[in-house]
PDB file of C-alpha atoms in Angstrom:
ATOM      1  CA  UNK A  27     -22.094  49.828 106.369  1.00 62.00           C
ATOM      2  CA  UNK A  28     -22.919  53.527 106.153  1.00 70.00           C
ATOM      3  CA  UNK A  29     -22.054  53.742 102.457  1.00 73.00           C
ATOM      4  CA  UNK A  30     -23.920  50.639 101.336  1.00 74.00           C
ATOM      5  CA  UNK A  31     -26.855  50.630 103.758  1.00 85.00           C
ATOM      6  CA  UNK A  32     -29.505  50.940 101.051  1.00 87.00           C
ATOM      7  CA  UNK A  33     -28.056  48.178  98.894  1.00 84.00           C
ATOM      8  CA  UNK A  34     -27.803  45.818 101.891  1.00 84.00           C
ATOM      9  CA  UNK A  35     -31.420  46.448 102.862  1.00 90.00           C
ATOM     10  CA  UNK A  36     -32.585  45.971  99.272  1.00 91.00           C
ATOM     11  CA  UNK A  37     -30.564  42.766  98.936  1.00 86.00           C
ATOM     12  CA  UNK A  38     -32.129  41.441 102.143  1.00 87.00           C
ATOM     13  CA  UNK A  39     -35.606  42.308 100.905  1.00 93.00           C
ATOM     14  CA  UNK A  40     -35.000  40.665  97.547  1.00 92.00           C
ATOM     15  CA  UNK A  41     -33.796  37.467  99.230  1.00 89.00           C
ATOM     16  CA  UNK A  42     -36.769  37.330 101.594  1.00 90.00           C
ATOM     17  CA  UNK A  43     -39.363  38.136  98.928  1.00 93.00           C
ATOM     18  CA  UNK A  44     -37.836  35.608  96.523  1.00 92.00           C
ATOM     19  CA  UNK A  45     -37.877  32.915  99.212  1.00 88.00           C
ATOM     20  CA  UNK A  46     -41.475  33.712 100.082  1.00 90.00           C
ATOM     21  CA  UNK A  47     -42.550  33.599  96.428  1.00 94.00           C
ATOM     22  CA  UNK A  48     -40.827  30.241  95.960  1.00 92.00           C
ATOM     23  CA  UNK A  49     -42.545  28.897  99.104  1.00 90.00           C
ATOM     24  CA  UNK A  50     -45.963  30.080  97.909  1.00 91.00           C
ATOM     25  CA  UNK A  51     -45.203  28.629  94.482  1.00 92.00           C
ATOM     26  CA  UNK A  52     -44.377  25.265  96.081  1.00 90.00           C
ATOM     27  CA  UNK A  53     -47.720  25.242  97.879  1.00 89.00           C
ATOM     28  CA  UNK A  54     -49.584  26.040  94.657  1.00 90.00           C
ATOM     29  CA  UNK A  55     -47.641  23.376  92.743  1.00 91.00           C
ATOM     30  CA  UNK A  56     -48.531  20.871  95.452  1.00 88.00           C
ATOM     31  CA  UNK A  57     -52.172  21.885  95.184  1.00 86.00           C
ATOM     32  CA  UNK A  58     -52.044  21.595  91.396  1.00 89.00           C
ATOM     33  CA  UNK A  59     -50.414  18.147  91.630  1.00 88.00           C
ATOM     34  CA  UNK A  60     -53.319  16.904  93.739  1.00 83.00           C
ATOM     35  CA  UNK A  61     -51.999  17.102  97.290  1.00 78.00           C
ATOM     36  CA  UNK A  62     -55.007  16.523  99.529  1.00 79.00           C
ATOM     37  CA  UNK A  63     -53.570  17.543 102.895  1.00 84.00           C
ATOM     38  CA  UNK A  64     -52.654  21.174 102.394  1.00 88.00           C
ATOM     39  CA  UNK A  65     -51.973  21.664 106.108  1.00 89.00           C
ATOM     40  CA  UNK A  66     -49.103  19.154 105.990  1.00 91.00           C
ATOM     41  CA  UNK A  67     -47.747  20.660 102.794  1.00 90.00           C
ATOM     42  CA  UNK A  68     -47.901  24.174 104.225  1.00 90.00           C
ATOM     43  CA  UNK A  69     -46.154  23.027 107.404  1.00 92.00           C
ATOM     44  CA  UNK A  70     -43.228  21.446 105.605  1.00 92.00           C
ATOM     45  CA  UNK A  71     -42.908  24.325 103.131  1.00 93.00           C
ATOM     46  CA  UNK A  72     -42.837  26.863 105.978  1.00 93.00           C
ATOM     47  CA  UNK A  73     -39.994  24.843 107.519  1.00 94.00           C
ATOM     48  CA  UNK A  74     -38.202  24.762 104.176  1.00 93.00           C
ATOM     49  CA  UNK A  75     -38.577  28.541 103.880  1.00 93.00           C
ATOM     50  CA  UNK A  76     -37.154  29.164 107.358  1.00 94.00           C
ATOM     51  CA  UNK A  77     -34.307  26.700 106.834  1.00 93.00           C
ATOM     52  CA  UNK A  78     -33.328  27.979 103.410  1.00 91.00           C
ATOM     53  CA  UNK A  79     -33.016  31.485 104.814  1.00 90.00           C
ATOM     54  CA  UNK A  80     -31.285  30.081 107.940  1.00 91.00           C
ATOM     55  CA  UNK A  81     -33.740  32.017 110.089  1.00 90.00           C
ATOM     56  CA  UNK A  82     -34.323  30.560 113.536  1.00 92.00           C
ATOM     57  CA  UNK A  83     -36.970  33.192 114.399  1.00 94.00           C
ATOM     58  CA  UNK A  84     -38.914  32.214 111.258  1.00 92.00           C
ATOM     59  CA  UNK A  85     -38.607  28.572 112.337  1.00 94.00           C
ATOM     60  CA  UNK A  86     -40.048  29.389 115.759  1.00 94.00           C
ATOM     61  CA  UNK A  87     -42.879  31.386 114.200  1.00 94.00           C
ATOM     62  CA  UNK A  88     -43.675  28.550 111.791  1.00 93.00           C
ATOM     63  CA  UNK A  89     -43.785  26.054 114.657  1.00 94.00           C
ATOM     64  CA  UNK A  90     -46.055  28.362 116.650  1.00 94.00           C
ATOM     65  CA  UNK A  91     -48.429  28.782 113.724  1.00 92.00           C
ATOM     66  CA  UNK A  92     -49.266  25.102 113.244  1.00 91.00           C
ATOM     67  CA  UNK A  93     -52.042  23.319 115.088  1.00 87.00           C
ATOM     68  CA  UNK A  94     -50.618  19.981 116.204  1.00 90.00           C
ATOM     69  CA  UNK A  95     -47.377  18.334 117.351  1.00 91.00           C
ATOM     70  CA  UNK A  96     -47.326  16.318 114.114  1.00 92.00           C
ATOM     71  CA  UNK A  97     -47.305  19.540 112.108  1.00 92.00           C
ATOM     72  CA  UNK A  98     -44.512  20.921 114.336  1.00 94.00           C
ATOM     73  CA  UNK A  99     -42.477  17.857 113.408  1.00 95.00           C
ATOM     74  CA  UNK A 100     -43.070  18.536 109.714  1.00 94.00           C
ATOM     75  CA  UNK A 101     -41.899  22.137 110.171  1.00 95.00           C
ATOM     76  CA  UNK A 102     -38.770  20.791 111.880  1.00 95.00           C
ATOM     77  CA  UNK A 103     -38.131  18.307 109.073  1.00 95.00           C
ATOM     78  CA  UNK A 104     -38.444  21.023 106.432  1.00 94.00           C
ATOM     79  CA  UNK A 105     -36.151  23.303 108.414  1.00 96.00           C
ATOM     80  CA  UNK A 106     -33.561  20.579 108.869  1.00 95.00           C
ATOM     81  CA  UNK A 107     -33.541  19.675 105.187  1.00 94.00           C
ATOM     82  CA  UNK A 108     -33.179  23.237 103.913  1.00 94.00           C
ATOM     83  CA  UNK A 109     -30.887  24.661 106.617  1.00 95.00           C
ATOM     84  CA  UNK A 110     -27.768  22.842 105.455  1.00 95.00           C
ATOM     85  CA  UNK A 111     -28.326  24.041 101.890  1.00 93.00           C
ATOM     86  CA  UNK A 112     -28.869  27.596 103.127  1.00 90.00           C
ATOM     87  CA  UNK A 113     -25.562  27.550 105.003  1.00 93.00           C
ATOM     88  CA  UNK A 114     -23.674  25.957 102.120  1.00 93.00           C
ATOM     89  CA  UNK A 115     -25.187  28.526  99.755  1.00 88.00           C
ATOM     90  CA  UNK A 116     -23.940  31.423 101.868  1.00 87.00           C
ATOM     91  CA  UNK A 117     -20.451  29.935 102.171  1.00 90.00           C
ATOM     92  CA  UNK A 118     -20.235  29.285  98.431  1.00 90.00           C
ATOM     93  CA  UNK A 119     -21.567  32.768  97.675  1.00 85.00           C
ATOM     94  CA  UNK A 120     -18.932  34.418  99.867  1.00 85.00           C
ATOM     95  CA  UNK A 121     -16.152  32.290  98.389  1.00 87.00           C
ATOM     96  CA  UNK A 122     -17.137  32.277  94.723  1.00 88.00           C
ATOM     97  CA  UNK A 123     -18.475  35.769  94.035  1.00 83.00           C
ATOM     98  CA  UNK A 124     -15.099  37.513  94.548  1.00 84.00           C
ATOM     99  CA  UNK A 125     -13.501  34.976  92.182  1.00 86.00           C
ATOM    100  CA  UNK A 126     -16.240  35.378  89.582  1.00 88.00           C
ATOM    101  CA  UNK A 127     -15.994  39.172  89.776  1.00 84.00           C
ATOM    102  CA  UNK A 128     -12.168  38.935  89.759  1.00 86.00           C
ATOM    103  CA  UNK A 129     -11.806  41.005  92.911  1.00 83.00           C
ATOM    104  CA  UNK A 130      -8.269  41.520  94.246  1.00 86.00           C
ATOM    105  CA  UNK A 131      -8.803  40.482  97.883  1.00 86.00           C
ATOM    106  CA  UNK A 132      -5.381  41.695  99.058  1.00 88.00           C
ATOM    107  CA  UNK A 133      -6.155  45.173  97.707  1.00 89.00           C
ATOM    108  CA  UNK A 134      -9.595  45.133  99.347  1.00 85.00           C
ATOM    109  CA  UNK A 135      -8.052  44.156 102.702  1.00 87.00           C
ATOM    110  CA  UNK A 136      -5.618  47.058 102.432  1.00 90.00           C
ATOM    111  CA  UNK A 137      -8.503  49.461 101.772  1.00 87.00           C
ATOM    112  CA  UNK A 138     -10.301  48.102 104.840  1.00 86.00           C
ATOM    113  CA  UNK A 139      -7.228  48.540 107.055  1.00 89.00           C
ATOM    114  CA  UNK A 140      -6.756  52.123 105.835  1.00 87.00           C
ATOM    115  CA  UNK A 141     -10.429  52.923 106.459  1.00 83.00           C
ATOM    116  CA  UNK A 142     -10.276  51.446 109.965  1.00 84.00           C
ATOM    117  CA  UNK A 143      -7.107  53.362 110.789  1.00 84.00           C
ATOM    118  CA  UNK A 144      -8.623  56.641 109.616  1.00 81.00           C
ATOM    119  CA  UNK A 145     -11.726  56.005 111.734  1.00 75.00           C
ATOM    120  CA  UNK A 146      -9.572  55.239 114.781  1.00 74.00           C
ATOM    121  CA  UNK A 147      -7.474  58.379 114.375  1.00 73.00           C
ATOM    122  CA  UNK A 148     -10.561  60.555 113.813  1.00 66.00           C
ATOM    123  CA  UNK A 149     -12.188  59.521 117.107  1.00 64.00           C
ATOM    124  CA  UNK A 150     -11.481  61.760 120.100  1.00 65.00           C
ATOM    125  CA  UNK A 151      -9.574  60.027 122.847  1.00 61.00           C
ATOM    126  CA  UNK A 152     -11.218  59.510 126.236  1.00 59.00           C
ATOM    127  CA  UNK A 153      -9.739  61.239 129.242  1.00 57.00           C
TER     128      UNK A 153
END
């Protein structure tokens, strides 16, 4: 984590900003296509955004930001639809990227074990 802190933070920011831009784009596309009830569209898109990023705090914030119980239900529907795809996406990413990049997982595990052992031996022992 110490070595790659910056890249992890940047990756997180890119994912969040991309998701937000897609959500805003969906609202504008809905507006362009003639959607008359923008409040409903915004509610479901905010649920889709939270679900796609598998973010329960974003889901709670989206539910708190709407004005009626009907809109809360739309946020929940959007979240429920997108959540499963968000989880599947993460699982596929973790499984497929090492294969695509042709990473030797056994060698990477060995490096991890060696790094953990060196950290353990470097720590002073408690009395």
